[in-house]
Coordinates of N, CA and C and ligand atoms in Angstrom, one line a residue:
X1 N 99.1 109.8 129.4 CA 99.4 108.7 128.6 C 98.1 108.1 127.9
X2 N 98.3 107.7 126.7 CA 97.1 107.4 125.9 C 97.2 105.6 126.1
X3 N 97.6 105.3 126.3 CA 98.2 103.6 125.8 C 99.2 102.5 126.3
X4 N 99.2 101.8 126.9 CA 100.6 101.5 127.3 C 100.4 99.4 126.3
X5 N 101.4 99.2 125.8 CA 101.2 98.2 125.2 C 102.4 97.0 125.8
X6 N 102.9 95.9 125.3 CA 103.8 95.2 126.1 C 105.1 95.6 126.2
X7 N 105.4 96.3 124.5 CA 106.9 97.7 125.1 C 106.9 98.7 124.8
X8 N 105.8 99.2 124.4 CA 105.7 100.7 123.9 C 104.7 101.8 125.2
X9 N 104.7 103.1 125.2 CA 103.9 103.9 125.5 C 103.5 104.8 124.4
X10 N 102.1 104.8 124.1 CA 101.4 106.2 123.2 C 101.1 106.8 124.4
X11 N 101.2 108.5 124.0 CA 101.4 109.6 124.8 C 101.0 110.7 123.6
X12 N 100.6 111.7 124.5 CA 99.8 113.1 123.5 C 101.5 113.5 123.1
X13 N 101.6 114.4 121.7 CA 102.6 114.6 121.1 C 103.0 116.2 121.5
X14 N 104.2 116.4 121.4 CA 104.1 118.1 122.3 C 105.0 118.4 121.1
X15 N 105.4 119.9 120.5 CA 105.9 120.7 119.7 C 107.5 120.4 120.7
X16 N 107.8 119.8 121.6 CA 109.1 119.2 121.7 C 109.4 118.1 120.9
X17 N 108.3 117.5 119.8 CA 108.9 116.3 119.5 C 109.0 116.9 118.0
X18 N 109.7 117.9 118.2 CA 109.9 118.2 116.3 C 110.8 117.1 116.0
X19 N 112.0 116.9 116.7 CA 113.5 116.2 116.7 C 113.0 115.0 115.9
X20 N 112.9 114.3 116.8 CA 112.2 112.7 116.7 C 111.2 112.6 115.7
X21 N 110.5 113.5 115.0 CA 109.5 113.1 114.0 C 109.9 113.7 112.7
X22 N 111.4 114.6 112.7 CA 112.0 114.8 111.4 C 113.0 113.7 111.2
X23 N 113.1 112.7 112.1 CA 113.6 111.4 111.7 C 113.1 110.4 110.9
X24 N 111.3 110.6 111.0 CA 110.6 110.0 109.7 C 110.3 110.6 108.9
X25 N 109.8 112.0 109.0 CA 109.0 112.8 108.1 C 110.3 113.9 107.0
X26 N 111.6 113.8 107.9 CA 112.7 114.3 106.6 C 113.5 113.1 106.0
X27 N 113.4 111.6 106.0 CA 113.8 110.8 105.5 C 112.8 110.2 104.1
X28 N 113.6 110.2 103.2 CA 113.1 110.0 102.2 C 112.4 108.4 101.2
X29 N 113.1 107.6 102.5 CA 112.7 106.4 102.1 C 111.3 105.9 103.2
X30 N 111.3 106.6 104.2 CA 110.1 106.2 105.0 C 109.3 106.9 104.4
X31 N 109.3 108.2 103.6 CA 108.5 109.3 103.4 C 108.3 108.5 101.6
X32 N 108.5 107.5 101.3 CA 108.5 107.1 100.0 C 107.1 107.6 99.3
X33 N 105.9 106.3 100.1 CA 104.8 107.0 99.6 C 104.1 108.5 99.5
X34 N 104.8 109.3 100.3 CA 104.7 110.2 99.9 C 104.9 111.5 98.8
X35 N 106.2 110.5 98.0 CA 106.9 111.0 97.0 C 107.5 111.9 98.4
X36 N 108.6 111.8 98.6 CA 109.8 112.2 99.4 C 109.5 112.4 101.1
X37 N 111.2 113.3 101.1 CA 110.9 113.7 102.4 C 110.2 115.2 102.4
X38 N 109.3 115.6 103.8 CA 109.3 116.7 104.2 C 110.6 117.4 104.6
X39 N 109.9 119.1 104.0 CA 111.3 119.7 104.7 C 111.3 120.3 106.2
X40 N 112.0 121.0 106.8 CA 112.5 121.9 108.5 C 110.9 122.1 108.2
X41 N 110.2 123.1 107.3 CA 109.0 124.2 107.3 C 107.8 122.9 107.5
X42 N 107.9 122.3 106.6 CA 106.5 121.0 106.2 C 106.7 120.5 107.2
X43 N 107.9 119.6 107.9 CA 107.5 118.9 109.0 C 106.8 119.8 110.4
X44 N 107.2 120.9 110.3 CA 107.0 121.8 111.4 C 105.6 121.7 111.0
X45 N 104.8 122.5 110.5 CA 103.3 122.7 110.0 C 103.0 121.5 110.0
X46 N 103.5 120.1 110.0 CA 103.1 119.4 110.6 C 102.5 118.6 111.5
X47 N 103.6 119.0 112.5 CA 103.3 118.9 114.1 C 102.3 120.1 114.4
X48 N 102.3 121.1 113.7 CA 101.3 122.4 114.3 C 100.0 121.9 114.1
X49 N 99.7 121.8 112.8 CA 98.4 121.0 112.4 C 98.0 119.7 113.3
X50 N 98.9 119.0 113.4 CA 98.6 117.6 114.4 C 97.8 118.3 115.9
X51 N 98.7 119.2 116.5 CA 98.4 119.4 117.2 C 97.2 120.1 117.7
X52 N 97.0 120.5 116.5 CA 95.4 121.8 116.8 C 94.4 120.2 116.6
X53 N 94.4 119.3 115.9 CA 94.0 118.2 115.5 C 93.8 117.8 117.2
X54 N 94.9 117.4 117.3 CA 94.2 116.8 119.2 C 93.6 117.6 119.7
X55 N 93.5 119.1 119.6 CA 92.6 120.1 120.4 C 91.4 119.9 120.5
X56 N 91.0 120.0 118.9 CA 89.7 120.4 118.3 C 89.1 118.6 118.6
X57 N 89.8 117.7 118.2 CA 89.1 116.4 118.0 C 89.1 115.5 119.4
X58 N 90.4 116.0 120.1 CA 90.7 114.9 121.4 C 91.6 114.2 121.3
X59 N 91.3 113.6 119.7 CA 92.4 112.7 119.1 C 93.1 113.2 118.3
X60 N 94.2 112.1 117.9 CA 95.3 112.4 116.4 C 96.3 111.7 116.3
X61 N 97.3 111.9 115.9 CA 98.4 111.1 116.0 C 99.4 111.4 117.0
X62 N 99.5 110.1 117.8 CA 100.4 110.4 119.2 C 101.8 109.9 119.0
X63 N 102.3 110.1 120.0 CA 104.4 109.7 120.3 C 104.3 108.9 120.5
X64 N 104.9 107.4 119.8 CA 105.4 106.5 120.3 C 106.6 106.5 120.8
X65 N 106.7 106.3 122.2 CA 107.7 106.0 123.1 C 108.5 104.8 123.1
X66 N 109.7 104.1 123.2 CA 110.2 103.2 123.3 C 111.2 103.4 124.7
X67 N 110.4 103.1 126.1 CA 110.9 103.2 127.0 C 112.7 102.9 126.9
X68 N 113.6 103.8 127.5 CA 114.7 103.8 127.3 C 115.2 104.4 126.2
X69 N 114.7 103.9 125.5 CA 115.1 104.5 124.1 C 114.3 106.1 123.6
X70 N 113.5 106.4 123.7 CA 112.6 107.5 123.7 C 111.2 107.2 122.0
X71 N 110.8 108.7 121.7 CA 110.7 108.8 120.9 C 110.6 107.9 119.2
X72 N 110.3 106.8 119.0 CA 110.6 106.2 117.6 C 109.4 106.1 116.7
X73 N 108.3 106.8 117.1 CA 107.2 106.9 116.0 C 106.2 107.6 116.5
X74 N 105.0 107.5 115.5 CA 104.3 108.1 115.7 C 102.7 107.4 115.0
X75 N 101.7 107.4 115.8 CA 100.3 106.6 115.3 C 99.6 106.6 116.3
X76 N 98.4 106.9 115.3 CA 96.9 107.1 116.5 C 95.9 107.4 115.4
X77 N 94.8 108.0 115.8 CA 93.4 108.1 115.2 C 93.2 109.0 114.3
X78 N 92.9 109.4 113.5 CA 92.7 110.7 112.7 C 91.0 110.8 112.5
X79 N 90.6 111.9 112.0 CA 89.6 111.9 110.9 C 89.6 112.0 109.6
X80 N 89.5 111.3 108.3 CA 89.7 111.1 107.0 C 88.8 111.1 106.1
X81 N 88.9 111.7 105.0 CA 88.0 111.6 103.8 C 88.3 110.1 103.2
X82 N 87.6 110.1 102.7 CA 87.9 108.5 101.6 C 86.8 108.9 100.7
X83 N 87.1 109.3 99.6 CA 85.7 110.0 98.5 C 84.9 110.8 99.4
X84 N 83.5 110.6 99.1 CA 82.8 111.2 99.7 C 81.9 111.1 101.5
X85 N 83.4 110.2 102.1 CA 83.2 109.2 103.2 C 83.6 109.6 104.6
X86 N 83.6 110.2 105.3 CA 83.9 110.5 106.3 C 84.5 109.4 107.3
X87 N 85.7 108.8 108.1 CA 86.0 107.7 108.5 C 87.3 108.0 110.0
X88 N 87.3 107.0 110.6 CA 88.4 107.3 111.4 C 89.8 106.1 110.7
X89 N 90.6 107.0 110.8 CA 91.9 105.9 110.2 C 93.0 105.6 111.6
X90 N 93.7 104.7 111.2 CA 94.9 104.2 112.3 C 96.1 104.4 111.2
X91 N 96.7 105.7 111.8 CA 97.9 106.2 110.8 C 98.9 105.2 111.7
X92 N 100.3 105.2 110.8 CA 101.5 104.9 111.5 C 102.9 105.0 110.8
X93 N 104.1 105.7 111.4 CA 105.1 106.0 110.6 C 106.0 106.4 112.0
X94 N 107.1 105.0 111.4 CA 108.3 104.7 112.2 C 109.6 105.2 112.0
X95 N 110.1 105.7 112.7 CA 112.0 105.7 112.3 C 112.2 104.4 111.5
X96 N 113.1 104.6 110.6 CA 113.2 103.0 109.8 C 114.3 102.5 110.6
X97 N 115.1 102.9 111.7 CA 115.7 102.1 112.4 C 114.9 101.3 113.5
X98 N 113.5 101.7 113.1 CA 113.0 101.0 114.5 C 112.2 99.6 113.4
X99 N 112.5 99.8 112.3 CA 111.0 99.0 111.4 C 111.6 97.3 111.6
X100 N 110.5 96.4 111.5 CA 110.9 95.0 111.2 C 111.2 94.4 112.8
X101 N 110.1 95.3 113.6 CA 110.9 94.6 114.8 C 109.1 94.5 115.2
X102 N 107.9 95.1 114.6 CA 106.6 94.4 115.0 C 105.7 95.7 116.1
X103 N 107.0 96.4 116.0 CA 106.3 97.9 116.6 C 105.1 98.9 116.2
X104 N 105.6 98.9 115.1 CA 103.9 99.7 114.5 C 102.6 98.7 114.2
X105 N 102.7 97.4 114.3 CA 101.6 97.1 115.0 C 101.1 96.8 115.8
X106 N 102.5 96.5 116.9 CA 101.6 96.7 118.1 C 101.0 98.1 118.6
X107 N 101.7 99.3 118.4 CA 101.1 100.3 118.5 C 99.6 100.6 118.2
X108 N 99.7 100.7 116.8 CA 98.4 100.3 115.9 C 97.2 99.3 116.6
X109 N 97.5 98.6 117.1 CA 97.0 97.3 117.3 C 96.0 98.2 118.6
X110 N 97.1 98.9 119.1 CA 96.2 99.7 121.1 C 95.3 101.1 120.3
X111 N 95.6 101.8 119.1 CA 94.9 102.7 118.5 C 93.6 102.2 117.9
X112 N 94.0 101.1 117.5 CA 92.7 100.4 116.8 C 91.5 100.0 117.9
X113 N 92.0 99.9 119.1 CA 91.6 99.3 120.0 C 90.6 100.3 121.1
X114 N 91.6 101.8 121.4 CA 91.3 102.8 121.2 C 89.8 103.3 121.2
X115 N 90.2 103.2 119.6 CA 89.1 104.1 118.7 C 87.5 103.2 118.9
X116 N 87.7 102.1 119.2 CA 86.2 101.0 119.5 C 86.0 101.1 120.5
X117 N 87.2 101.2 121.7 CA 86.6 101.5 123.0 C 86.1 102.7 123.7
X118 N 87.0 104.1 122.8 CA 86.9 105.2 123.4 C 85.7 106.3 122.5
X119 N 85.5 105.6 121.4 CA 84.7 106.8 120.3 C 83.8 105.6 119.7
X120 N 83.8 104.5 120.2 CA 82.8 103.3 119.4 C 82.4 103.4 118.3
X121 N 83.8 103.3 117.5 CA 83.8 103.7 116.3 C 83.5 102.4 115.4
X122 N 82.4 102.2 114.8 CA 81.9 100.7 114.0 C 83.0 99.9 112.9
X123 N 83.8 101.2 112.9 CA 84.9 100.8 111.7 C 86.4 101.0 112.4
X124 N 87.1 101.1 111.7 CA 88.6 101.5 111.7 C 89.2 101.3 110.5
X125 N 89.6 102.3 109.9 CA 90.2 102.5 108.7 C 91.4 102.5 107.9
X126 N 92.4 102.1 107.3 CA 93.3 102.7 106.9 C 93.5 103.1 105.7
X127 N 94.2 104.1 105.1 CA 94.2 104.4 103.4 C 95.5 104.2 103.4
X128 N 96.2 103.1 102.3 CA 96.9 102.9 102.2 C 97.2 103.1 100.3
X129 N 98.4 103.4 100.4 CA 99.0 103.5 98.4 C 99.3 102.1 98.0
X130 N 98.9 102.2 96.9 CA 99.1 101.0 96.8 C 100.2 100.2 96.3
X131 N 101.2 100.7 96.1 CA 103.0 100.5 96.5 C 103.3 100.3 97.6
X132 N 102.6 100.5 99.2 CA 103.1 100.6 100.1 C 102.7 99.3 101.0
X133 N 103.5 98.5 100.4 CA 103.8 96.9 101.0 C 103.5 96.9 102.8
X134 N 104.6 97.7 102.9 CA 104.6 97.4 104.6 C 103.9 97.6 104.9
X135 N 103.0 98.5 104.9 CA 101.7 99.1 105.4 C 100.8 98.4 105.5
X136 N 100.2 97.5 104.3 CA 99.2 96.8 104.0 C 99.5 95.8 104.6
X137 N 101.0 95.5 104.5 CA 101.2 94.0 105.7 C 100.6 94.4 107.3
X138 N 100.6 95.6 107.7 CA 100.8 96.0 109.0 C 98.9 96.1 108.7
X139 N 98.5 96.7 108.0 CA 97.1 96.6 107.7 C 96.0 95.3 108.0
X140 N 96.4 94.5 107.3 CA 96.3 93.3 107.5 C 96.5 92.5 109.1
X141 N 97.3 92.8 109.5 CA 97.8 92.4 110.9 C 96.8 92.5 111.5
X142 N 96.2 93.9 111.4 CA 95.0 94.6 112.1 C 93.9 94.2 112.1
X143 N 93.8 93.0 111.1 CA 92.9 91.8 111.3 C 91.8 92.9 109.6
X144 N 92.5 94.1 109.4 CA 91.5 94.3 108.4 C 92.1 93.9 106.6
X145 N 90.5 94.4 105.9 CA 90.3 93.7 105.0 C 90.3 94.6 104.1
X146 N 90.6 94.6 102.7 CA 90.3 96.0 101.6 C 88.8 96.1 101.3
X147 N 88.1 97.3 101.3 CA 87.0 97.5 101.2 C 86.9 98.3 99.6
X148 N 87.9 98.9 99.3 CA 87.6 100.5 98.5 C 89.1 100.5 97.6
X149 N 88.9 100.9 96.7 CA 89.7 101.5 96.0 C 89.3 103.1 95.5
X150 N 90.6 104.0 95.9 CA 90.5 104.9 95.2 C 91.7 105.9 95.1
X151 N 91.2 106.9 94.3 CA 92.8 108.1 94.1 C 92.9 109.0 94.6
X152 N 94.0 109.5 95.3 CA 93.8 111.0 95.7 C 95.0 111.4 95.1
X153 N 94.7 113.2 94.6 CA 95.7 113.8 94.5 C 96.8 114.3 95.3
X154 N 97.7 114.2 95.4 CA 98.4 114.3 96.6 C 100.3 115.1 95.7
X155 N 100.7 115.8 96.2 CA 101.9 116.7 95.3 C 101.9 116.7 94.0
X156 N 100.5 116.8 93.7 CA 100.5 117.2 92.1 C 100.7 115.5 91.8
X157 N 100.3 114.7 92.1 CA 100.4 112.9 91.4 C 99.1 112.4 91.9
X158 N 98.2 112.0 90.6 CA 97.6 110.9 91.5 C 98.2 109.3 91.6
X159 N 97.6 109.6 93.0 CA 98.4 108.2 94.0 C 96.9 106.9 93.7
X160 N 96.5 106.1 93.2 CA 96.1 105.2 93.6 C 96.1 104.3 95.0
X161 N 95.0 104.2 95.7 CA 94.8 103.5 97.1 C 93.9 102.6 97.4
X162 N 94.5 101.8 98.5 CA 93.3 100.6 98.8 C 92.8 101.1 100.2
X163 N 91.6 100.9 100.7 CA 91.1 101.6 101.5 C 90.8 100.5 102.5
X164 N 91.5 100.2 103.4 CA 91.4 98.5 104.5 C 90.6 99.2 106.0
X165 N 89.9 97.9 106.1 CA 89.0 98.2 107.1 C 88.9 97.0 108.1
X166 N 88.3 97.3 109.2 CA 88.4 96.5 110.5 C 87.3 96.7 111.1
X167 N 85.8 95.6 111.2 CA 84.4 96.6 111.7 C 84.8 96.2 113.4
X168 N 84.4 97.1 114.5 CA 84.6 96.6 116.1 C 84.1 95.4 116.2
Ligands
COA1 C1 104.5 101.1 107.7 C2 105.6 100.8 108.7 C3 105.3 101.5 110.0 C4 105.7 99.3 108.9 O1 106.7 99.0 109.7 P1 107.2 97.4 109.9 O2 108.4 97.4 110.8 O3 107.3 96.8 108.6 O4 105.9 96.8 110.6 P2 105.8 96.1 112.1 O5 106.3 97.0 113.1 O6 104.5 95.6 112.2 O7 106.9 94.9 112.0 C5 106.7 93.8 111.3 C6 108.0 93.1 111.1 O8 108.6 92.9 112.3 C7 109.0 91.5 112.5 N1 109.1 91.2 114.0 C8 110.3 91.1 114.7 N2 110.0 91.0 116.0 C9 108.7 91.0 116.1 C10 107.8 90.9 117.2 N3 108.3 90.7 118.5 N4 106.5 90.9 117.1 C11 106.0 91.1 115.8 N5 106.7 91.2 114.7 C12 108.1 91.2 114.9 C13 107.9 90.8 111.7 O9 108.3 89.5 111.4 C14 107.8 91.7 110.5 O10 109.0 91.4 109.7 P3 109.1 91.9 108.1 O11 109.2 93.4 108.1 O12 110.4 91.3 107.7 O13 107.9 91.4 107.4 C15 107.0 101.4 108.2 O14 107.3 100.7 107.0 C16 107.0 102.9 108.0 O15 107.1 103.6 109.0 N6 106.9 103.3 106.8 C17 106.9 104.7 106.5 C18 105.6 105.4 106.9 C19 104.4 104.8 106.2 O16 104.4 104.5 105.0 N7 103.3 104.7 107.0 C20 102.1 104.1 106.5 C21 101.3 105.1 105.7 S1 99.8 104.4 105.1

């Protein structure tokens, strides 16, 4: 167990949780900013990639557990480019049956927390699009502030982003 918060558990993510993470990553309204959903193949190489990610780094993005309920998201630490920037981010992406209930930040909130106590990391990061409301609300929660603006190319679109930060 990585985390335990007032109702959630973060936990390392295992190639059993294909199920529960093609619940966000093949839905196409959570997957908005992304321009869609992933498919069976993308989500899969998904979790493959995540997973060599915890190997190599320690960290990455973990299972959020909703005791009883199981499985409803997923958020933790990454490593990220931002231009020419090297940074740790606090990813997060929910079942939308789980959203509006204050879960991904409190999750976020123990990642963020994490990453200052476990890798004393001076910053904490997120890249956010900048269409993507909820996020920046959840951003913000995080007590952080916009630092950056920039674009990445991302499915052939550039995405415009604001780049929010949180120093320890
Ligand atoms: C980004 C995302 C995780 C945000 O989810 P969310 O549910 O809006 O955010 P939170 O879990 O912090 O919940 C906040 C909401 O819960 C409400 N809430 C209800 N009970 C609560 C409680 N006990 N504590 C805190 N908030 C509570 C808040 O009032 C707020 O309401 P609102 O959505 O009407 O403003 C979700 O939209 C998502 O998964 N999107 C797809 C993936 C994605 O884009 N990820 C980010 C990429 S940068």
């Amino acid at each position: 167990m990585i985390a335990r918060t007032p109702r959630l558990v973060l936990r390392e993510m295992t190639a059993g949780d294909l199920g529960p993470l093609r619940e966000i990553l093949g839905d196409p309204v959570a997957m908005t900013a992304y321009e869609g959903a992933f498919s069976e193949a993308e989500s899969a190489s998904w979790l493959e990639r995540n997973l060599r990610r915890i190997a190599d780094d320690g960290f990455g993005l973990w299972a959020v557990d909703l005791p009883g309920v199981g499985m409803i998201g997923e958020c933790g630490i990454t490593r990220q480019r931002i231009e020419d920037d090297e940074v740790l981010e606090v990813g997060y992406h929910f079942q939308r049956a789980h959203w509006h209930r204050g879960y991904a930040t409190e999750a976020a909130s123990a990642a963020r927390d994490w990453a200052f106590r476990e890798l004393e990391a001076p910053s904490v990061w997120a890249k956010v699009r900048d269409t993507n409301l909820a996020s920046m609300n959840v951003a913000i929660r995080l007590g952080m502030t916009v630092r950056r603006r920039f674009v990445t190319r991302y499915r052939g679109i550039d995405m415009p982003h604001l780049a929010f930060a949180v120093d320890r």
